Coordinates of C-alpha atoms and ligand atoms in Angstrom, one line a residue:
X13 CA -18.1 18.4 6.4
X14 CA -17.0 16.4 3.4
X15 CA -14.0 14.1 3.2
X16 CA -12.5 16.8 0.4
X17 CA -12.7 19.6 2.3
X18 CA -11.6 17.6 5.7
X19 CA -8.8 16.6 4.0
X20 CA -7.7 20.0 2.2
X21 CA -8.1 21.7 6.0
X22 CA -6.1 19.1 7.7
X23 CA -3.4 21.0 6.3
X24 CA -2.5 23.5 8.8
X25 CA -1.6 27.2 8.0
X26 CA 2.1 27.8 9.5
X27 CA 1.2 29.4 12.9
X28 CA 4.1 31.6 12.9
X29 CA 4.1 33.3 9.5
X30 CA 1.2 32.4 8.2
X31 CA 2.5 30.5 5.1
X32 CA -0.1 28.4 3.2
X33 CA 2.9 25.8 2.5
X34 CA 4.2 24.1 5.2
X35 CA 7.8 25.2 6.2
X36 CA 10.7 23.0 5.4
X37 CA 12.4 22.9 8.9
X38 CA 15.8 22.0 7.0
X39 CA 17.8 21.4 10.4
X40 CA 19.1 18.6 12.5
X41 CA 19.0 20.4 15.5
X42 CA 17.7 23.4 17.8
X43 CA 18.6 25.7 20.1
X44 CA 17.7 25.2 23.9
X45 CA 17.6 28.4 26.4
X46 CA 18.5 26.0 29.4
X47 CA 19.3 21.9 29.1
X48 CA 16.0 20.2 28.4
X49 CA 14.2 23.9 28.0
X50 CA 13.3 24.1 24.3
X51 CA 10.0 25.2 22.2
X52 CA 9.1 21.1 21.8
X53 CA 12.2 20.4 19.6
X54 CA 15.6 19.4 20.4
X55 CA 16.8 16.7 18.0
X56 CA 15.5 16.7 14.3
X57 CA 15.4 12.6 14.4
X58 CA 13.6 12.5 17.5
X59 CA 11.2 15.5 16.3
X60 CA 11.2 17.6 13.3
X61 CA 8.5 20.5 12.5
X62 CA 7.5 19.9 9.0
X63 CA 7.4 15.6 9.5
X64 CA 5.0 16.5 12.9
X65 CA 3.0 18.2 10.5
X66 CA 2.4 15.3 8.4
X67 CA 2.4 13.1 11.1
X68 CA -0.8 15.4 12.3
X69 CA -2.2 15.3 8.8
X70 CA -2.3 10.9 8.6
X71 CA -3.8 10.6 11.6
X72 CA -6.4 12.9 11.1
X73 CA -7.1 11.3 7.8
X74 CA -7.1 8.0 9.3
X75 CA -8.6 8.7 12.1
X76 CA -6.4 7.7 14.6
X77 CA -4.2 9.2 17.7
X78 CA -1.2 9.5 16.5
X79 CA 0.5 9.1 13.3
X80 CA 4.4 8.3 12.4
X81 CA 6.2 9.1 9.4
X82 CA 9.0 6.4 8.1
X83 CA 12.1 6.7 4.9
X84 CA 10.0 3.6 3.0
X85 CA 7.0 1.6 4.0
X86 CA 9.2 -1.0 4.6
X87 CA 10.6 0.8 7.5
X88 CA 7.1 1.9 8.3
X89 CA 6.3 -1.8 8.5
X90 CA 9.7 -3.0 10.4
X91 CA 9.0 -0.7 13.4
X92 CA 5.5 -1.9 14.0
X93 CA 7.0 -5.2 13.9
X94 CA 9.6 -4.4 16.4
X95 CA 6.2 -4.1 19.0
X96 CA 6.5 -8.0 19.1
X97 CA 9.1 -10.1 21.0
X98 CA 11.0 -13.6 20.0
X99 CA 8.6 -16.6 20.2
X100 CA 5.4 -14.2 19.1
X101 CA 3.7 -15.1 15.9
X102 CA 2.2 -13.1 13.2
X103 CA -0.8 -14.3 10.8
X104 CA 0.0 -12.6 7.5
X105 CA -3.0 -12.5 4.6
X106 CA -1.0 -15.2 1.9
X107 CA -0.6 -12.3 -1.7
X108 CA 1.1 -10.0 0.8
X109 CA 3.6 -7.2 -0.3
X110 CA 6.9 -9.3 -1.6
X111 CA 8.9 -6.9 0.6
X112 CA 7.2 -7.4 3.7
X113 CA 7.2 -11.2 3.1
X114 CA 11.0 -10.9 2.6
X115 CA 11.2 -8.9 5.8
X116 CA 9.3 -11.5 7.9
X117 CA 11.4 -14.9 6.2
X118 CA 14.6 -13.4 5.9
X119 CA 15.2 -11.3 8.9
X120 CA 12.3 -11.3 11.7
X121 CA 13.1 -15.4 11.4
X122 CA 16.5 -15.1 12.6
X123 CA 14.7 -13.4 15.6
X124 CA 12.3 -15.8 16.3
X125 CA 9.3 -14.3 15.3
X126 CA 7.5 -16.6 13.0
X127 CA 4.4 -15.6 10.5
X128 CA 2.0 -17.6 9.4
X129 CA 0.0 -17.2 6.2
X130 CA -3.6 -17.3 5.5
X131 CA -6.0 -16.7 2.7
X132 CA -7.6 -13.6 5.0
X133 CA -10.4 -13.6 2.6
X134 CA -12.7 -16.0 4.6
X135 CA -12.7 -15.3 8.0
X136 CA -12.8 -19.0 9.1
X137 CA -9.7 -19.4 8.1
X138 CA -8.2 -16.5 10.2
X139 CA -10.0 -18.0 13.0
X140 CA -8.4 -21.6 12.4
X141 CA -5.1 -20.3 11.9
X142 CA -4.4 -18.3 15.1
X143 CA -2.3 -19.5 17.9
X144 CA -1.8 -19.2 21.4
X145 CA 1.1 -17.1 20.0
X146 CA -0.6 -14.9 17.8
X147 CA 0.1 -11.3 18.9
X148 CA -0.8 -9.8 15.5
X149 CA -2.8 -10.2 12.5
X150 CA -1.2 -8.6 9.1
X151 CA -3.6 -7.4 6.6
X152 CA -3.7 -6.1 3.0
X153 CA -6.5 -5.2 1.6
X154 CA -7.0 -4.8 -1.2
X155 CA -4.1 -7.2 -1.4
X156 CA -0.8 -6.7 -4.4
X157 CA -1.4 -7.6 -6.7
X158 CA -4.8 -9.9 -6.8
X159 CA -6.5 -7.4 -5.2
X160 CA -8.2 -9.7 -2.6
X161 CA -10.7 -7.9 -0.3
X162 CA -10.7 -9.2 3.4
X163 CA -13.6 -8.0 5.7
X164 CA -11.7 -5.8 8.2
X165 CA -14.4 -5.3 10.8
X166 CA -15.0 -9.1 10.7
X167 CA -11.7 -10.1 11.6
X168 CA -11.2 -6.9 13.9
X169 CA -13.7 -8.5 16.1
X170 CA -11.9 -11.7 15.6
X171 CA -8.1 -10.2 17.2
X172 CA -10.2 -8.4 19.6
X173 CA -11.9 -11.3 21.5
X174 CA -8.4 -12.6 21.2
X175 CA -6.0 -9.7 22.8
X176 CA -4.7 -9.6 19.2
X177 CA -3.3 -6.1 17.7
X178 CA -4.9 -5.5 14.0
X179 CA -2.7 -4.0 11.3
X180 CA -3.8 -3.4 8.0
X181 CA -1.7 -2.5 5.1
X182 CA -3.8 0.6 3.7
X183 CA -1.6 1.5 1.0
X184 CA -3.8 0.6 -2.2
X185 CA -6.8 1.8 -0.8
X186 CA -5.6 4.9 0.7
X187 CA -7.5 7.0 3.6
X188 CA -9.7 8.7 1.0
X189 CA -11.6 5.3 0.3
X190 CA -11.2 3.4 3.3
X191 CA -10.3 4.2 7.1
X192 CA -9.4 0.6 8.8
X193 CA -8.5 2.4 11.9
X194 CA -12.9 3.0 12.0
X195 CA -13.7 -0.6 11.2
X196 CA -12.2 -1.5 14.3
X197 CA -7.8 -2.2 13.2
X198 CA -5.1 -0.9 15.9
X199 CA -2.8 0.2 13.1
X200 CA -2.8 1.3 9.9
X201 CA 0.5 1.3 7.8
X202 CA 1.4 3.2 4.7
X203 CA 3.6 3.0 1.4
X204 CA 3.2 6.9 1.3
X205 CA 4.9 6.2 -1.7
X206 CA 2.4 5.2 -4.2
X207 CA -1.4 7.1 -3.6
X208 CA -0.4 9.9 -0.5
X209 CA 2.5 11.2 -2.6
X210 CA 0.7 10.5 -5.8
X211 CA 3.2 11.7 -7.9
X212 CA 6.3 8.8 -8.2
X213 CA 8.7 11.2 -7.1
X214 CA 9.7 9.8 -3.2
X215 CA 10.0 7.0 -1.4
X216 CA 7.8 7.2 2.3
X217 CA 6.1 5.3 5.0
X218 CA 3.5 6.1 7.6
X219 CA 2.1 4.5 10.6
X220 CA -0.8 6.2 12.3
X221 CA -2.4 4.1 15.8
X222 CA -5.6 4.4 17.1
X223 CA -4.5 4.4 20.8
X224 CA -2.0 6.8 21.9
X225 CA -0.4 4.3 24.1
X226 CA 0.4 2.0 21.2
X227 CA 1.6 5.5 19.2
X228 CA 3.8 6.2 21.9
X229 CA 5.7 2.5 21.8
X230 CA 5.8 2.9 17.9
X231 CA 7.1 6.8 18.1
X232 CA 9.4 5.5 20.9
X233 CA 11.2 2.4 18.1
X234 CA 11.2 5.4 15.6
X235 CA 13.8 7.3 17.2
X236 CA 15.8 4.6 18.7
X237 CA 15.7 2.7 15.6
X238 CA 15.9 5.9 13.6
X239 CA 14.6 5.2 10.1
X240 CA 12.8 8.9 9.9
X241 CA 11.3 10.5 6.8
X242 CA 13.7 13.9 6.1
X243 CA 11.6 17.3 6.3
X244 CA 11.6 18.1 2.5
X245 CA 10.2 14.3 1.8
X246 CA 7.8 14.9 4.6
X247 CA 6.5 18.4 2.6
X248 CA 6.1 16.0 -0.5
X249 CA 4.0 13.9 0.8
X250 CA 2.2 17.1 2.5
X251 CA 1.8 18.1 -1.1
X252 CA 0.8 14.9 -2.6
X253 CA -1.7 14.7 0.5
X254 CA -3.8 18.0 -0.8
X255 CA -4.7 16.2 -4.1
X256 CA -5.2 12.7 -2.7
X257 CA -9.0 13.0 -2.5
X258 CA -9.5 14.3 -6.2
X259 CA -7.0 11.8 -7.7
X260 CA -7.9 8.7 -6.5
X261 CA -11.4 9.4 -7.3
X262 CA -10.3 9.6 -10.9
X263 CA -7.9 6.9 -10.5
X264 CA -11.1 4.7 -9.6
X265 CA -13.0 6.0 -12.5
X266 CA -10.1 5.2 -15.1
X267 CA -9.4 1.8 -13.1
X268 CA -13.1 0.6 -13.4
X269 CA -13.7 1.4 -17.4
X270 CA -10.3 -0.8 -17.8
X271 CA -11.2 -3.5 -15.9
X272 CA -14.5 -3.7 -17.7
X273 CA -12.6 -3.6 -20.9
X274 CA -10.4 -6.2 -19.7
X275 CA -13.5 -8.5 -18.5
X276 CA -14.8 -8.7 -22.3
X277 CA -11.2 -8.7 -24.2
X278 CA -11.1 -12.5 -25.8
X279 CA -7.0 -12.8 -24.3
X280 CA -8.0 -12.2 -21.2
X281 CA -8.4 -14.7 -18.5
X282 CA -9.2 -13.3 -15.1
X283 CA -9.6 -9.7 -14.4
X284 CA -8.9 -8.5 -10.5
X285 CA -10.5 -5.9 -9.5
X286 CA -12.5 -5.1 -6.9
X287 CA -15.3 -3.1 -8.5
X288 CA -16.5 -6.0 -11.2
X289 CA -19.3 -7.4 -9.7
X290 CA -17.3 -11.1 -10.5
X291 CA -14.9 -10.1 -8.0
X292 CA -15.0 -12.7 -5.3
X293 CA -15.5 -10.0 -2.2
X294 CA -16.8 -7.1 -4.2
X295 CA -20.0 -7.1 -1.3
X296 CA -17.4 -6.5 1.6
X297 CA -14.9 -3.9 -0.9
X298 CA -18.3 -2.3 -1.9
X299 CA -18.9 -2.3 2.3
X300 CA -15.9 -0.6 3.8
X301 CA -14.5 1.1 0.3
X302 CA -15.9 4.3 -0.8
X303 CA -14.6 3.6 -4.3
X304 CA -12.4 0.6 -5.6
X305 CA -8.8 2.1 -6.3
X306 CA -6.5 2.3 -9.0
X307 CA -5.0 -1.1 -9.1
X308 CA -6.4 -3.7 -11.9
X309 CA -4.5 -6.9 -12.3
X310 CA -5.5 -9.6 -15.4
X311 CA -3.7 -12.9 -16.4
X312 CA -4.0 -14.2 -20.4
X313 CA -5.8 -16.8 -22.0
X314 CA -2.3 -18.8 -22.6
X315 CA -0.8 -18.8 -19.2
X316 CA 3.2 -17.9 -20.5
X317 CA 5.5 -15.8 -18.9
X318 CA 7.1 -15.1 -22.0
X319 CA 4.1 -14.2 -23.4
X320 CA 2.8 -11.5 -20.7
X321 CA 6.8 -10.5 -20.6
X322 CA 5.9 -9.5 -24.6
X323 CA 2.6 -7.6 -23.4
X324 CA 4.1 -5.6 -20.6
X325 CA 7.1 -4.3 -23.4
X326 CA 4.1 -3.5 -26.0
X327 CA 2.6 -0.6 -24.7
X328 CA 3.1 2.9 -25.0
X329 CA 1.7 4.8 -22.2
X330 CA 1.7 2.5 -19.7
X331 CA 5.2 2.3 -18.2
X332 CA 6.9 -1.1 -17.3
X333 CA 8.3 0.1 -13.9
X334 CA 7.8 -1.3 -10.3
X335 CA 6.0 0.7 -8.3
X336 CA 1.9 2.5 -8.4
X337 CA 0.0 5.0 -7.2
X338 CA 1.3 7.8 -9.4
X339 CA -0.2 10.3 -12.3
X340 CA 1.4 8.1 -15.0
X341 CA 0.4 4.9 -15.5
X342 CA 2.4 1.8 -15.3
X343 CA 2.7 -2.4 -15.3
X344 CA 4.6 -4.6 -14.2
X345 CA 4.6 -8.3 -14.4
X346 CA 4.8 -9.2 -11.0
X347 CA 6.4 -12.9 -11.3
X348 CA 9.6 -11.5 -12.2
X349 CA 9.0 -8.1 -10.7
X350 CA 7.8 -7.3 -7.1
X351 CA 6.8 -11.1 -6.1
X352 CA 10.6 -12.7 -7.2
X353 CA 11.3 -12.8 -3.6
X354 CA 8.1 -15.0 -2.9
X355 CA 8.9 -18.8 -3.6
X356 CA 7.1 -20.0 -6.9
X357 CA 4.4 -22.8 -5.2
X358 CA 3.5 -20.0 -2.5
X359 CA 3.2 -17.5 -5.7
X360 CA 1.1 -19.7 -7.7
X361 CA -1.0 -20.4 -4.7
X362 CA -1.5 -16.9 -3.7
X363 CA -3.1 -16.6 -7.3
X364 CA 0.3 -15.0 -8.8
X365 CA 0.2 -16.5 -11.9
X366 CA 2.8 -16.3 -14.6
X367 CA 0.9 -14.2 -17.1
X368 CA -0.4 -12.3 -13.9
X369 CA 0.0 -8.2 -15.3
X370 CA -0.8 -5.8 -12.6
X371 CA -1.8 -2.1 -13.9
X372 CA -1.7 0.9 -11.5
X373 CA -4.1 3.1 -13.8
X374 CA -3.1 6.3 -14.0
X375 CA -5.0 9.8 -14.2
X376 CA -4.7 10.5 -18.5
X377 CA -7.6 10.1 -20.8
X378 CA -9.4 6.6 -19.9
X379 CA -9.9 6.1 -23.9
X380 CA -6.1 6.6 -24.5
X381 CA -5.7 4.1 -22.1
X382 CA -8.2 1.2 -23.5
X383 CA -6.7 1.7 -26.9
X384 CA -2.8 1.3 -25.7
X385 CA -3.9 -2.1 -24.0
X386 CA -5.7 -2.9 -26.8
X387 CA -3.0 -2.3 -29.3
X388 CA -0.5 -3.9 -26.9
X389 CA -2.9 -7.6 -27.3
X390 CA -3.0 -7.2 -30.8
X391 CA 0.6 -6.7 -31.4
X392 CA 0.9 -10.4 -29.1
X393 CA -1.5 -12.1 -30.8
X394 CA 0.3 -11.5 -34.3
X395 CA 3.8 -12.2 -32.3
X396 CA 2.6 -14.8 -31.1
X397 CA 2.9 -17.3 -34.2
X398 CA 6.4 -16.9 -34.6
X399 CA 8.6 -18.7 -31.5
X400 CA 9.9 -16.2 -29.1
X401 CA 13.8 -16.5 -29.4
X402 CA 14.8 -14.2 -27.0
X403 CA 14.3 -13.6 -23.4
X404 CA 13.5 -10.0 -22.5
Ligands
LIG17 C1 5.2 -0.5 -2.0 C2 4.5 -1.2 -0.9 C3 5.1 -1.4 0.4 C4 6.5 -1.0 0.6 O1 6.7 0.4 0.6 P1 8.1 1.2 0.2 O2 7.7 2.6 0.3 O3 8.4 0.7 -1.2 O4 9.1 0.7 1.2 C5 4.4 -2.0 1.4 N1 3.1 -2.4 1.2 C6 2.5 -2.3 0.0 C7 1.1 -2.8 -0.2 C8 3.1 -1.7 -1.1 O5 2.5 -1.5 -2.3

């Protein structure tokens, strides 16, 4: 069967009235016939109908055992964390999320669990950097916001020969173009926030293990730690999943023409994207991607914040707004944005320039969106000659 129609019949019928939505079990608690003697549910944080139906749902689509659902992908990301123990080490990829760098310095630290970074891209340095201590490798890929590509079966084999658990980041990719859990990772984590709810209206992690031991310790920190997804979040997501397949197709169509407009624009520096055939990894993304996501990143010819500051407030459709993986399109200009948290040498050497603009490319007309980038430059270049007085 194909992936679309895999996806679309993931999504069960309800059992009991035969709804083609998924009921919104809007309860925090159910009734037993004797102590302990229930129909599976007892406490809506430990269990909850409608979020065990998207739980099913990620885990099929990832192919995995079991799958988790979190309130953010932070929290997603904080209780796989919580597997590890003081003195442990993990070896981050260096352009990782800014929020799950902040999570690691500012809080796992005070618990002694240190993480090291790496550029994940070439394996030999994943190799070089492990430790005695190493008990788990963090991927991203591709990474926020220079999309880098690391070779996830590579370095699966890599953590493997080493007793090392695998966890890849999966969020810009999504389970309709890649399935890490397949290539050989232990866990996949999601920001269900950008391509699985598709629709910037919730914020949503996910978790999904490939052995159900490991999704038992991880389901285990869920309810003790607590941070659960509510049931009408979990239908969002549900709903967002039903589309996921269609949009990010087009969301890789749209991405690709604007990165090849990008490529040959004469104020453009680099372009980041994963489908150019420039890009660095593009052999392994062509490898274990079905298609190369929605995410395009570019820096400018004159390398000024306050000049890609002027860019990001020039166009029209695109939105300036945190955040990707929606209908709408937006930018952001990540240096003062999402990677503010990340200290400015380790920015610049993850490739996080100061003109760095990241696009999450949206799902309207591909021409309408060439021509509001292209109107945005022009409106800079003229700009440009007086001196900027103002910060924005
Ligand atoms: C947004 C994002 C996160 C964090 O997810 P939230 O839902 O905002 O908590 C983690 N990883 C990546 C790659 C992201 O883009």
């Amino acid at each position: 069967m194909s992936n679309a129609t895999t996806l679309i019949h993931s999504i069960p019928v309800d059992p009991l009235t035969g709804s083609v939505s998924v009921p919104i079990y809007q309860t925090s608690t159910f009734v037993q016939e004797a102590p302990g003697v229930h129909k599976g549910y007892d406490y809506a944080r430990s269990n909850n109908p409608t979020r065990a139906t998207l739980e099913q749902v990620i885990a099929q689509l990832e192919g995995g055992s079991t799958g988790l659902a979190f309130a953010s992908g932070l929290a997603a990301i904080d209780a796989v964390v919580k597997l590890l123990q003081s003195g442990d080490e993990i070896l981050a990829v260096d352009d990782i999320y800014g929020g799950a760098f902040r999570l690691f310095t500012h809080i796992y630290s005070k618990f002694g669990i240190k993480v090291n970074y790496t550029d994940t891209t070439d394996i030999r340095n994943v190799v070089d950097a492990l430790t005695p201590k190493t008990k788990l490798i963090w991927l991203e890929t591709p990474t926020n916001p220079t999309l880098k590509i690391s070779d996830i079966a590579a370095i699966a084999k890599v953590a493997q020969q080493n007793s090392i658990l695998l966890c890849v980041d999966n969020t810009f990719a999504s389970p309709a173009l890649q399935q890490p859990l397949k290539l050989g990772a232990d866990i996949v984590v999601h920001s269900a926030t950008k391509y699985l709810g598709g629709h910037s209206d919730l914020i949503a992690g996910l978790v999904v293990t490939k052995d159900e031991a490991l999704g038992a310790e991880i389901k285990f920190i869920q309810n003790a730690s607590g941070a659960i997804l509510s049931p009408h979040d979990s239908w969002l997501v549900i709903r967002g999943i039903e589309t996921l397949h269609l949009r990010v197709q087009q969301h890789s169509r749209n991405a690709q023409a604007v990165a090849e407009f990008l490529a040959q624009h004469p104020a453009i520096d680099k372009v980041y994207y994963p489908g150019l055939g420039t890009h660095h990894n593009h052999e392994i993304a062509a490898k274990q991607q079905s298609a190369f996501g929605g995410i395009v990143s570019f820096t400018l010819k004159e390398d000024a914040e306050a000049l890609a500051k002027k860019v990001v407030c020039s166009t029209k459709l695109f939105k300036l707004a945190e955040s990707l993986g929606g209908v709408k399109s937006l930018l952001c200009h990540p240096a003062t944005m999402t990677h503010k948290s990340i200290p400015v040498e380790q920015r610049h050497a993850a490739g996080v320039a100061d003109s760095l603009i990241r696009l999450s490319v949206g799902l309207e007309a591909v021409e309408d969106l060439i021509n509001d980038i292209q109107q945005a430059l022009a409106s800079v270049n003229a700009a440009k000659l007086k001196p900027i007085t103002s910060e924005i």
